[in-house]
CSV table of C-alpha atoms and ligand atoms in Angstrom, one decimal:
chain,number,residue,atom,x,y,z
A,1,MET,CA,99.7,67.0,139.6
A,2,ILE,CA,103.1,68.7,139.4
A,3,HIS,CA,105.3,68.7,142.5
A,4,GLY,CA,106.9,72.1,143.1
A,5,CYS,CA,104.5,73.9,140.8
A,6,PRO,CA,101.6,75.1,143.1
A,7,ASP,CA,100.3,77.7,140.6
A,8,TYR,CA,99.8,75.0,138.0
A,9,ASN,CA,98.0,72.7,140.4
A,10,ILE,CA,95.7,75.5,141.6
A,11,SER,CA,94.8,76.5,138.0
A,12,MET,CA,94.0,72.9,137.2
A,13,ASP,CA,91.8,72.6,140.3
A,14,ILE,CA,89.9,75.7,139.4
A,15,ILE,CA,89.4,74.6,135.8
A,16,THR,CA,88.4,71.1,136.8
A,17,ASN,CA,85.8,72.3,139.3
A,18,LYS,CA,84.4,75.0,137.1
A,19,ASN,CA,84.0,72.9,134.0
A,20,GLN,CA,83.2,69.6,135.7
A,21,PHE,CA,86.1,68.4,133.5
A,22,HIS,CA,86.7,64.7,133.0
A,23,ALA,CA,89.5,63.7,130.6
A,24,GLY,CA,88.2,61.9,127.5
A,25,GLU,CA,90.2,59.9,124.9
A,26,ASP,CA,90.9,63.1,122.9
A,27,ASP,CA,92.3,64.9,125.9
A,28,VAL,CA,94.6,62.0,126.8
A,29,LYS,CA,95.8,61.8,123.2
A,30,GLY,CA,96.3,65.6,123.2
A,31,ALA,CA,98.4,65.2,126.4
A,32,ALA,CA,100.6,62.6,124.7
A,33,VAL,CA,101.1,64.7,121.6
A,34,ALA,CA,101.9,67.7,123.9
A,35,LEU,CA,104.5,65.8,125.8
A,36,VAL,CA,106.3,64.8,122.7
A,37,ARG,CA,106.1,68.3,121.4
A,38,LEU,CA,107.8,69.7,124.5
A,39,TRP,CA,110.5,67.0,124.3
A,40,HIS,CA,111.1,68.0,120.7
A,41,THR,CA,110.9,71.8,121.0
A,42,TYR,CA,113.0,72.1,124.1
A,43,THR,CA,115.3,69.2,123.3
A,44,LEU,CA,114.6,67.7,126.7
A,45,ASP,CA,116.5,64.7,127.9
A,46,ILE,CA,114.1,61.8,127.2
A,47,ASP,CA,115.5,59.6,130.1
A,48,LYS,CA,114.9,62.4,132.6
A,49,LEU,CA,111.5,63.1,131.1
A,50,ILE,CA,110.5,59.4,131.7
A,51,LYS,CA,111.7,59.7,135.2
A,52,GLY,CA,109.4,62.7,135.7
A,53,GLN,CA,112.2,65.2,135.8
A,54,ILE,CA,111.5,68.4,133.8
A,55,LEU,CA,114.4,70.8,134.3
A,56,ASP,CA,114.3,71.4,138.1
A,57,THR,CA,110.7,70.2,138.5
A,58,LYS,CA,109.7,66.7,139.6
A,59,THR,CA,106.5,65.1,138.4
A,60,ASP,CA,105.3,61.5,138.4
A,61,GLN,CA,107.4,59.0,136.5
A,62,LEU,CA,105.9,57.6,133.3
A,63,THR,CA,104.8,54.0,133.3
A,64,PRO,CA,105.6,51.5,130.5
A,65,PHE,CA,101.9,51.8,129.6
A,66,ASP,CA,102.2,55.6,129.3
A,67,ILE,CA,105.2,55.3,127.0
A,68,LEU,CA,103.7,52.6,124.8
A,69,TYR,CA,100.6,54.8,124.6
A,70,ILE,CA,102.6,57.9,123.7
A,71,ALA,CA,104.5,56.0,121.0
A,72,GLY,CA,101.3,54.7,119.6
A,73,VAL,CA,99.7,58.1,119.4
A,74,VAL,CA,102.6,59.8,117.6
A,75,GLU,CA,103.0,56.8,115.3
A,76,GLU,CA,99.4,57.1,114.3
A,77,LYS,CA,100.1,60.8,113.4
A,78,GLY,CA,102.9,59.6,111.1
A,79,GLN,CA,105.7,60.6,113.6
A,80,THR,CA,107.4,57.1,113.3
A,81,TYR,CA,110.8,58.5,114.1
A,82,ASP,CA,109.6,59.9,117.4
A,83,ALA,CA,107.8,56.6,118.2
A,84,ILE,CA,111.1,54.8,117.7
A,85,VAL,CA,113.1,57.1,120.0
A,86,TRP,CA,110.5,56.7,122.7
A,87,LEU,CA,110.3,52.9,122.5
A,88,HIS,CA,114.1,52.7,122.6
A,89,ALA,CA,114.1,54.9,125.7
A,90,LEU,CA,111.5,52.5,127.3
A,91,LEU,CA,113.7,49.5,126.5
A,92,LYS,CA,116.7,51.3,128.1
A,93,ALA,CA,114.7,52.3,131.2
A,94,ILE,CA,113.7,48.6,131.7
A,95,GLU,CA,117.3,47.4,131.0
A,96,GLU,CA,118.6,49.9,133.6
A,97,ARG,CA,115.8,49.0,136.0
A,98,TYR,CA,114.4,52.4,136.7
A,99,ILE,CA,111.2,51.2,135.1
A,100,GLU,CA,109.8,47.7,135.8
A,101,GLU,CA,108.0,45.6,133.2
A,102,GLU,CA,104.3,46.1,133.8
A,103,GLY,CA,101.5,43.4,133.4
A,104,ASP,CA,101.5,42.3,129.8
A,105,ILE,CA,104.2,44.8,128.8
A,106,LYS,CA,107.4,42.8,128.8
A,107,GLU,CA,110.6,43.5,127.0
A,108,VAL,CA,109.5,41.3,124.1
A,109,THR,CA,106.3,43.4,123.7
A,110,ILE,CA,108.3,46.5,123.3
A,111,VAL,CA,110.8,44.9,120.9
A,112,ARG,CA,108.0,43.8,118.6
A,113,ARG,CA,106.4,47.2,118.7
A,114,LEU,CA,109.7,48.8,117.9
A,115,ALA,CA,110.3,46.4,115.0
A,116,ALA,CA,106.9,47.4,113.6
A,117,ALA,CA,107.8,51.1,113.9
A,118,TYR,CA,111.1,50.6,112.1
A,119,SER,CA,109.2,48.9,109.3
A,120,SER,CA,106.7,51.7,109.1
A,121,HIS,CA,109.6,54.2,109.0
A,122,GLY,CA,110.9,52.4,105.9
A,123,VAL,CA,113.9,50.6,107.4
A,124,PRO,CA,112.6,47.0,107.8
A,125,TRP,CA,116.1,45.6,107.9
A,126,GLU,CA,116.6,47.4,111.2
A,127,SER,CA,113.5,45.5,112.4
A,128,VAL,CA,115.1,42.2,111.5
A,129,LYS,CA,118.3,43.1,113.3
A,130,LEU,CA,116.5,44.0,116.4
A,131,LEU,CA,114.3,40.9,116.5
A,132,GLU,CA,117.2,38.6,115.8
A,133,GLU,CA,119.1,40.1,118.6
A,134,TYR,CA,116.2,39.4,120.9
A,135,LEU,CA,115.9,35.9,119.6
A,136,ARG,CA,119.4,35.2,120.6
A,137,LYS,CA,118.4,35.9,124.2
A,138,ASP,CA,115.1,34.0,124.0
A,139,PRO,CA,115.5,31.4,121.1
A,140,THR,CA,112.2,29.7,121.8
A,141,HIS,CA,110.0,32.7,121.3
A,142,LYS,CA,107.7,31.7,118.4
A,143,GLY,CA,106.1,35.1,117.9
A,144,VAL,CA,109.4,36.8,117.3
A,145,ALA,CA,110.6,34.1,114.9
A,146,ARG,CA,107.3,34.5,113.0
A,147,ASP,CA,107.8,38.3,112.9
A,148,ILE,CA,111.3,37.8,111.4
A,149,ALA,CA,110.1,35.3,108.8
A,150,TYR,CA,107.3,37.7,107.8
A,151,ILE,CA,109.5,40.8,107.5
A,152,ASN,CA,112.1,38.7,105.6
A,153,SER,CA,109.5,37.6,103.1
A,154,LYS,CA,108.7,41.3,102.4
A,155,LEU,CA,112.4,42.1,102.2
A,156,ARG,CA,113.0,39.7,99.4
A,157,SER,CA,111.8,42.2,96.9
A,158,ILE,CA,114.4,44.8,98.0
A,159,PRO,CA,118.0,44.0,96.7
A,160,GLU,CA,120.6,43.6,99.4
A,161,ASP,CA,122.6,46.6,98.4
A,162,GLN,CA,119.6,48.9,98.8
A,163,ARG,CA,119.0,47.9,102.4
A,164,THR,CA,121.5,50.5,103.6
A,165,GLN,CA,119.3,53.5,104.4
A,166,LEU,CA,119.9,54.4,108.1
A,167,LEU,CA,117.3,55.6,110.5
A,168,GLN,CA,116.9,59.3,109.7
A,169,PRO,CA,115.0,62.0,111.7
A,170,PRO,CA,112.4,63.7,109.5
A,171,SER,CA,113.7,67.0,108.1
A,172,LEU,CA,111.9,70.0,109.6
A,173,ASP,CA,110.9,72.8,107.3
A,174,ASP,CA,112.8,76.0,107.8
A,175,GLN,CA,110.0,77.9,109.5
A,176,LYS,CA,109.5,75.1,112.0
A,177,ARG,CA,113.3,74.8,112.7
A,178,VAL,CA,113.5,78.6,113.3
A,179,TYR,CA,110.3,78.5,115.5
A,180,GLU,CA,111.7,75.8,117.7
A,181,ALA,CA,115.1,77.5,118.0
A,182,LEU,CA,113.5,80.8,118.9
A,183,CYS,CA,111.4,79.1,121.5
A,184,ARG,CA,114.6,77.7,123.1
A,185,GLY,CA,116.0,81.2,123.1
A,186,GLU,CA,118.6,80.3,120.4
A,187,GLY,CA,117.7,83.0,117.9
A,188,LYS,CA,120.7,84.6,116.3
A,189,ARG,CA,120.8,88.3,115.6
A,190,SER,CA,123.8,90.3,114.5
A,191,GLN,CA,125.6,92.6,117.0
A,192,SER,CA,124.8,95.6,114.8
A,193,VAL,CA,121.1,94.9,115.0
A,194,LEU,CA,121.2,94.2,118.7
A,195,SER,CA,123.1,97.4,119.4
A,196,SER,CA,120.5,99.5,117.5
A,197,LEU,CA,117.7,98.5,119.8
A,198,LYS,CA,116.7,100.7,122.7
A,199,CYS,CA,114.4,101.3,125.6
A,200,PHE,CA,112.9,104.7,126.3
A,201,SER,CA,109.9,106.3,127.8
A,202,ARG,CA,107.4,107.1,125.1
A,203,GLN,CA,105.2,110.1,125.0
A,204,THR,CA,101.5,109.4,125.0
A,205,LYS,CA,98.4,111.5,124.3
A,206,ILE,CA,98.5,112.9,127.9
A,207,PRO,CA,101.7,114.7,128.9
A,208,ILE,CA,101.9,113.2,132.4
A,209,TYR,CA,101.8,109.6,131.3
A,210,ARG,CA,104.8,108.1,129.5
A,211,ALA,CA,105.0,104.5,128.5
A,212,LYS,CA,108.1,102.3,129.1
A,213,GLU,CA,108.9,101.0,125.6
A,214,GLU,CA,111.5,98.5,124.6
A,215,VAL,CA,112.0,98.2,120.9
A,216,LEU,CA,112.7,94.6,120.0
A,217,ASN,CA,112.8,95.1,116.2
A,218,TYR,CA,112.6,98.0,113.8
A,219,ALA,CA,111.0,97.4,110.3
A,220,PRO,CA,108.6,96.2,111.3
A,221,ARG,CA,108.6,97.6,114.7
A,222,VAL,CA,107.9,95.1,117.5
A,223,SER,CA,107.8,96.6,120.9
A,224,LEU,CA,107.3,95.5,124.5
A,225,PHE,CA,105.6,98.0,126.8
A,226,TYR,CA,106.2,97.4,130.5
A,227,GLU,CA,103.8,98.0,133.4
A,228,VAL,CA,100.7,98.7,131.3
A,229,ILE,CA,98.3,96.4,133.2
A,230,SER,CA,98.0,96.2,136.9
A,231,ASP,CA,97.6,93.1,139.1
A,232,SER,CA,94.0,94.0,140.0
A,233,GLU,CA,93.1,94.5,136.3
A,234,ILE,CA,94.7,91.1,135.5
A,235,LYS,CA,92.8,89.5,138.3
A,236,TYR,CA,89.5,90.9,136.9
A,237,LEU,CA,90.3,89.7,133.3
A,238,LYS,CA,91.1,86.2,134.5
A,239,GLU,CA,88.1,85.8,136.7
A,240,ALA,CA,85.7,87.2,134.1
A,241,ALA,CA,87.2,84.8,131.5
A,242,MET,CA,87.3,81.7,133.6
A,243,ASN,CA,83.6,80.7,133.0
A,244,LEU,CA,83.7,81.6,129.4
A,245,LEU,CA,86.9,79.7,128.3
A,246,ALA,CA,86.4,77.3,125.4
A,247,ARG,CA,88.9,75.6,123.0
A,248,SER,CA,90.5,78.2,120.6
A,249,TYR,CA,89.8,78.2,116.9
A,250,ILE,CA,91.7,79.3,113.9
A,251,MET,CA,90.3,81.0,110.8
A,252,GLY,CA,89.6,78.3,108.2
A,253,ASP,CA,90.1,78.8,104.4
A,254,ASP,CA,86.3,79.4,104.1
A,255,GLY,CA,86.6,82.2,106.7
A,256,LYS,CA,84.9,80.2,109.4
A,257,GLY,CA,86.4,79.2,112.7
A,258,ALA,CA,88.0,75.7,112.7
A,259,LEU,CA,89.6,73.5,115.4
A,260,ALA,CA,93.2,72.8,114.6
A,261,ASP,CA,96.2,71.0,116.1
A,262,MET,CA,98.3,74.1,115.4
A,263,ARG,CA,96.5,76.0,118.1
A,264,VAL,CA,96.1,74.5,121.5
A,265,SER,CA,94.6,76.9,124.1
A,266,GLN,CA,91.4,78.1,125.6
A,267,THR,CA,89.7,81.4,124.6
A,268,ALA,CA,87.2,83.8,126.0
A,269,TRP,CA,86.0,87.1,124.5
A,270,LEU,CA,85.2,90.2,126.5
A,271,PRO,CA,83.8,93.4,124.9
A,272,GLU,CA,84.9,96.7,126.3
A,273,SER,CA,81.4,97.5,127.3
A,274,SER,CA,81.3,94.4,129.6
A,275,HIS,CA,83.0,96.2,132.6
A,276,PRO,CA,84.7,99.6,133.3
A,277,ILE,CA,88.0,97.8,133.8
A,278,VAL,CA,87.9,96.2,130.3
A,279,ASP,CA,86.9,99.6,128.9
A,280,ARG,CA,89.9,101.2,130.7
A,281,LEU,CA,92.3,98.6,129.2
A,282,GLY,CA,91.1,99.6,125.7
A,283,ARG,CA,91.5,103.3,126.4
A,284,ARG,CA,95.1,102.6,127.6
A,285,ILE,CA,95.9,101.0,124.2
A,286,GLU,CA,94.6,104.1,122.5
A,287,LEU,CA,96.6,106.3,124.8
A,288,ILE,CA,99.9,104.5,124.0
A,289,THR,CA,99.5,103.6,120.3
A,290,GLY,CA,97.4,106.7,119.2
A,291,LEU,CA,95.0,104.3,117.5
A,292,SER,CA,91.3,103.9,118.1
A,293,THR,CA,89.9,100.8,119.7
A,294,ARG,CA,86.3,102.1,119.9
A,295,GLN,CA,83.5,99.6,119.6
A,296,TYR,CA,80.2,100.3,117.9
A,297,PRO,CA,77.2,98.2,116.9
A,298,HIS,CA,78.5,98.5,113.3
A,299,ALA,CA,82.1,98.8,112.0
A,300,SER,CA,84.0,98.8,115.3
A,301,HIS,CA,87.6,99.9,115.4
A,302,SER,CA,88.8,96.8,117.3
A,303,GLU,CA,87.7,93.4,118.3
A,304,ASP,CA,86.6,92.3,121.8
A,305,PHE,CA,89.5,91.5,124.1
A,306,GLN,CA,90.5,87.9,123.6
A,307,ILE,CA,91.7,86.2,126.8
A,308,LEU,CA,93.8,83.1,126.1
A,309,ASN,CA,94.9,80.4,128.5
A,310,TYR,CA,97.5,77.9,127.5
A,311,GLY,CA,98.2,74.8,129.7
A,312,ILE,CA,101.4,72.8,129.7
A,313,GLY,CA,102.2,71.9,126.0
A,314,GLY,CA,99.7,74.6,124.8
A,315,MET,CA,101.0,76.7,121.9
A,316,TYR,CA,100.1,78.5,118.7
A,317,GLU,CA,102.3,77.6,115.7
A,318,PRO,CA,103.5,80.3,113.3
A,319,HIS,CA,100.8,82.3,111.7
A,320,PRO,CA,100.0,85.9,110.6
A,321,ASP,CA,97.1,87.7,112.4
A,322,TRP,CA,95.6,89.2,109.2
A,323,PHE,CA,92.8,87.8,107.2
A,324,GLY,CA,94.6,88.8,103.9
A,325,THR,CA,93.1,87.2,100.8
A,326,LEU,CA,89.9,86.2,102.6
A,327,LEU,CA,89.3,89.9,102.9
A,328,ALA,CA,90.5,90.6,99.4
A,329,ASN,CA,88.1,87.9,98.0
A,330,GLY,CA,85.2,89.7,99.5
A,331,ALA,CA,84.5,87.0,102.1
A,332,TYR,CA,85.0,89.6,104.7
A,333,ARG,CA,82.4,88.5,107.2
A,334,TYR,CA,84.1,85.3,108.4
A,335,GLY,CA,81.2,85.0,110.8
A,336,ASP,CA,82.0,88.4,112.2
A,337,PRO,CA,79.2,90.0,114.2
A,338,PRO,CA,77.7,93.2,112.7
A,339,SER,CA,79.9,95.2,115.0
A,340,LEU,CA,82.9,94.1,113.0
A,341,ARG,CA,81.5,94.0,109.5
A,342,ALA,CA,83.3,96.5,107.4
A,343,SER,CA,86.0,96.9,110.0
A,344,GLY,CA,88.7,95.9,107.5
A,345,ASP,CA,91.7,93.8,108.3
A,346,ARG,CA,93.7,93.4,111.6
A,347,LEU,CA,95.9,96.4,111.2
A,348,ALA,CA,97.7,95.9,114.6
A,349,THR,CA,98.0,93.5,117.5
A,350,TRP,CA,98.2,94.4,121.1
A,351,LEU,CA,99.1,91.5,123.4
A,352,TYR,CA,98.8,92.0,127.2
A,353,TYR,CA,100.8,89.4,129.2
A,354,LEU,CA,98.7,88.4,132.3
A,355,GLU,CA,101.1,86.0,133.9
A,356,ASP,CA,104.8,85.1,134.0
A,357,VAL,CA,105.3,81.6,132.5
A,358,LYS,CA,107.6,79.4,134.5
A,359,LYS,CA,109.3,78.0,131.4
A,360,GLY,CA,108.5,78.4,127.7
A,361,GLY,CA,105.6,80.2,126.2
A,362,ALA,CA,107.5,83.1,124.6
A,363,THR,CA,106.0,84.9,121.6
A,364,VAL,CA,108.4,84.6,118.6
A,365,PHE,CA,108.6,86.2,115.2
A,366,VAL,CA,109.9,83.6,112.8
A,367,ASN,CA,111.0,85.9,110.0
A,368,LEU,CA,112.7,88.4,112.2
A,369,ASN,CA,114.5,86.1,114.7
A,370,VAL,CA,112.8,87.9,117.5
A,371,THR,CA,111.8,86.3,120.8
A,372,VAL,CA,109.4,88.4,123.0
A,373,PRO,CA,109.7,87.2,126.6
A,374,VAL,CA,106.5,86.8,128.6
A,375,VAL,CA,106.5,89.5,131.3
A,376,LYS,CA,103.5,89.8,133.6
A,377,GLY,CA,102.1,93.3,133.3
A,378,ALA,CA,103.7,94.1,129.9
A,379,ALA,CA,102.3,94.1,126.4
A,380,ALA,CA,103.7,93.4,123.0
A,381,PHE,CA,102.6,95.6,120.1
A,382,TRP,CA,103.1,95.5,116.3
A,383,TYR,CA,101.5,96.4,113.0
A,384,ASN,CA,100.5,93.5,110.8
A,385,LEU,CA,100.0,95.7,107.7
A,386,LYS,CA,102.5,98.0,106.1
A,387,ARG,CA,101.7,101.7,106.0
A,388,ASN,CA,100.4,101.3,102.4
A,389,GLY,CA,98.0,98.5,103.6
A,390,GLU,CA,100.0,95.6,102.2
A,391,LEU,CA,100.3,92.5,104.4
A,392,ASP,CA,103.6,92.4,106.2
A,393,GLU,CA,105.0,88.9,105.8
A,394,ASN,CA,107.6,89.7,108.5
A,395,THR,CA,104.9,89.7,111.2
A,396,TRP,CA,104.5,85.9,111.1
A,397,HIS,CA,104.7,84.9,114.8
A,398,ALA,CA,103.9,82.1,117.2
A,399,GLY,CA,103.2,81.3,120.8
A,400,CYS,CA,105.8,78.8,122.0
A,401,PRO,CA,104.7,75.7,123.9
A,402,VAL,CA,104.4,76.2,127.6
A,403,LEU,CA,106.9,73.9,129.3
A,404,LEU,CA,106.1,74.7,133.0
A,405,GLY,CA,103.4,76.8,134.5
A,406,SER,CA,100.5,78.2,132.5
A,407,LYS,CA,100.3,81.1,130.2
A,408,TRP,CA,97.6,83.8,130.2
A,409,VAL,CA,97.5,86.6,127.6
A,410,SER,CA,94.9,88.9,126.3
A,411,ASN,CA,95.0,90.3,122.8
A,412,LYS,CA,93.2,93.2,121.2
A,413,TRP,CA,93.1,93.3,117.4
A,414,ILE,CA,92.9,96.8,116.1
A,415,ARG,CA,91.1,96.9,112.7
A,416,GLU,CA,91.8,99.3,109.8
A,417,THR,CA,88.5,101.2,110.2
A,418,GLY,CA,88.9,104.2,112.4
A,419,GLN,CA,92.7,104.5,111.9
A,420,PHE,CA,92.8,106.4,108.6
A,421,PHE,CA,93.9,109.6,110.2
A,422,ARG,CA,95.8,107.9,113.0
A,423,ARG,CA,98.3,105.8,111.1
A,424,LEU,CA,99.2,107.7,107.9
A,425,CYS,CA,100.7,106.4,104.7
A,426,GLY,CA,104.5,106.7,104.4
A,427,LYS,CA,106.4,108.3,101.5
A,428,ASN,CA,107.0,104.8,100.2
A,429,PRO,CA,105.6,101.4,100.9
A,430,ASP,CA,108.5,100.5,103.2
A,431,SER,CA,108.4,103.6,105.3
A,432,LEU,CA,109.1,102.8,108.9
A,433,ASP,CA,106.7,103.7,111.7
A,434,GLY,CA,108.0,106.8,113.2
A,435,PRO,CA,107.0,108.1,116.6
A,436,LEU,CA,103.2,108.4,116.8
B,501,LIG,O1,100.3,83.6,122.8
B,501,LIG,C1,101.0,84.2,122.1
B,501,LIG,O2,102.2,84.5,122.5
B,501,LIG,C2,100.6,84.7,120.8
B,501,LIG,C3,99.1,84.6,120.6
B,501,LIG,C4,98.8,84.9,119.1
B,501,LIG,O3,99.6,85.0,118.3
B,501,LIG,C5,97.4,85.0,118.7
B,501,LIG,O4,96.5,84.7,119.5
B,501,LIG,O5,97.1,85.3,117.5
B,502,LIG,FE1,98.8,85.8,116.5
């Protein structure tokens, strides 16, 4: 339940009723990981988060049990630094009395957990310091004295002068650092690049219909098309998807679908033949891009529409959309139905945005420093392959974690088959995409 966020509460009610959903251990763990992810990605103030304050939205305050649980879950995943920060925040909350000790969870419980986390993080001398500090307040505590003796016995093998390493946050790889910065809207682009970008109304295959295009990047071209799906079309897609939603998969190395922590959302698939509205949405993509999305029993030109729903904390970490080497190695079926066999790679991606996200959830291109805002009724479009068919590494992208609200999108992957005379080769491999 989130106060001041009725849309979220309504979506949760619908999903709960439709799916007869009861949270299991994995769901609760997933929620803990998601909360830490949000704190990290959006550099949220941990004290406010504990008090239930996320930006201008108020939710329930976390309990000592919640925080110990969260710290335990992330520690188990190897994020000892995060566990330490959360446990320190809990100690501070109790000290400042905005959180009360709860049942068995007393200050000493937290101090001992924190000491254990310091040791796992490779700085056991910090554990001793912390425990000794507590023992000065409560000199008769036998458990703490025992912990100190135990850690000291381990420390004997480490020379004094090597016990200097300080608590360090883990270093993020470059891609992850850029991803998080772009999600926060901190992507840096030069003034000359920014001033070369433009909005215009683009000619389509029928003279009376022009599409409102904003170019967010040239080479490769990433565009946002405004007002390309209506509210009633959106309503239809969401309702049709609602009963079909299931946890999203990623493509495993063996070409089969796999569950993964890097993609947290729900997916449903709708073929164009399922309803005239879905068909119309496919035709509109053809009209604007000049590509074919036709679907056949064999060798379709595009995949079914994928409807995606991300809840709070849901995201899709950086990835390319192509199959790449899987295809080159001949493993081109990846469990594809006959309609997609021999359809080739994912030449292009069209992404309809079905809802504004209250906070977070942008689509970001990590090698281009581009953040695509989520705008209800708009759609992002880009080619994943260069005009000579090579994979375009610059199209690696991600769906940022949803901080508030929920995110609904629908993508259409347009395959190579059917586009041979629609997207022509350039004069050289790096030729840009001109007007279609
Ligand atoms: O949700 C988004 O913004 C991106 C989705 C995406 O990249 C995908 O489904 O492949
Ligand atoms: Fe993608």
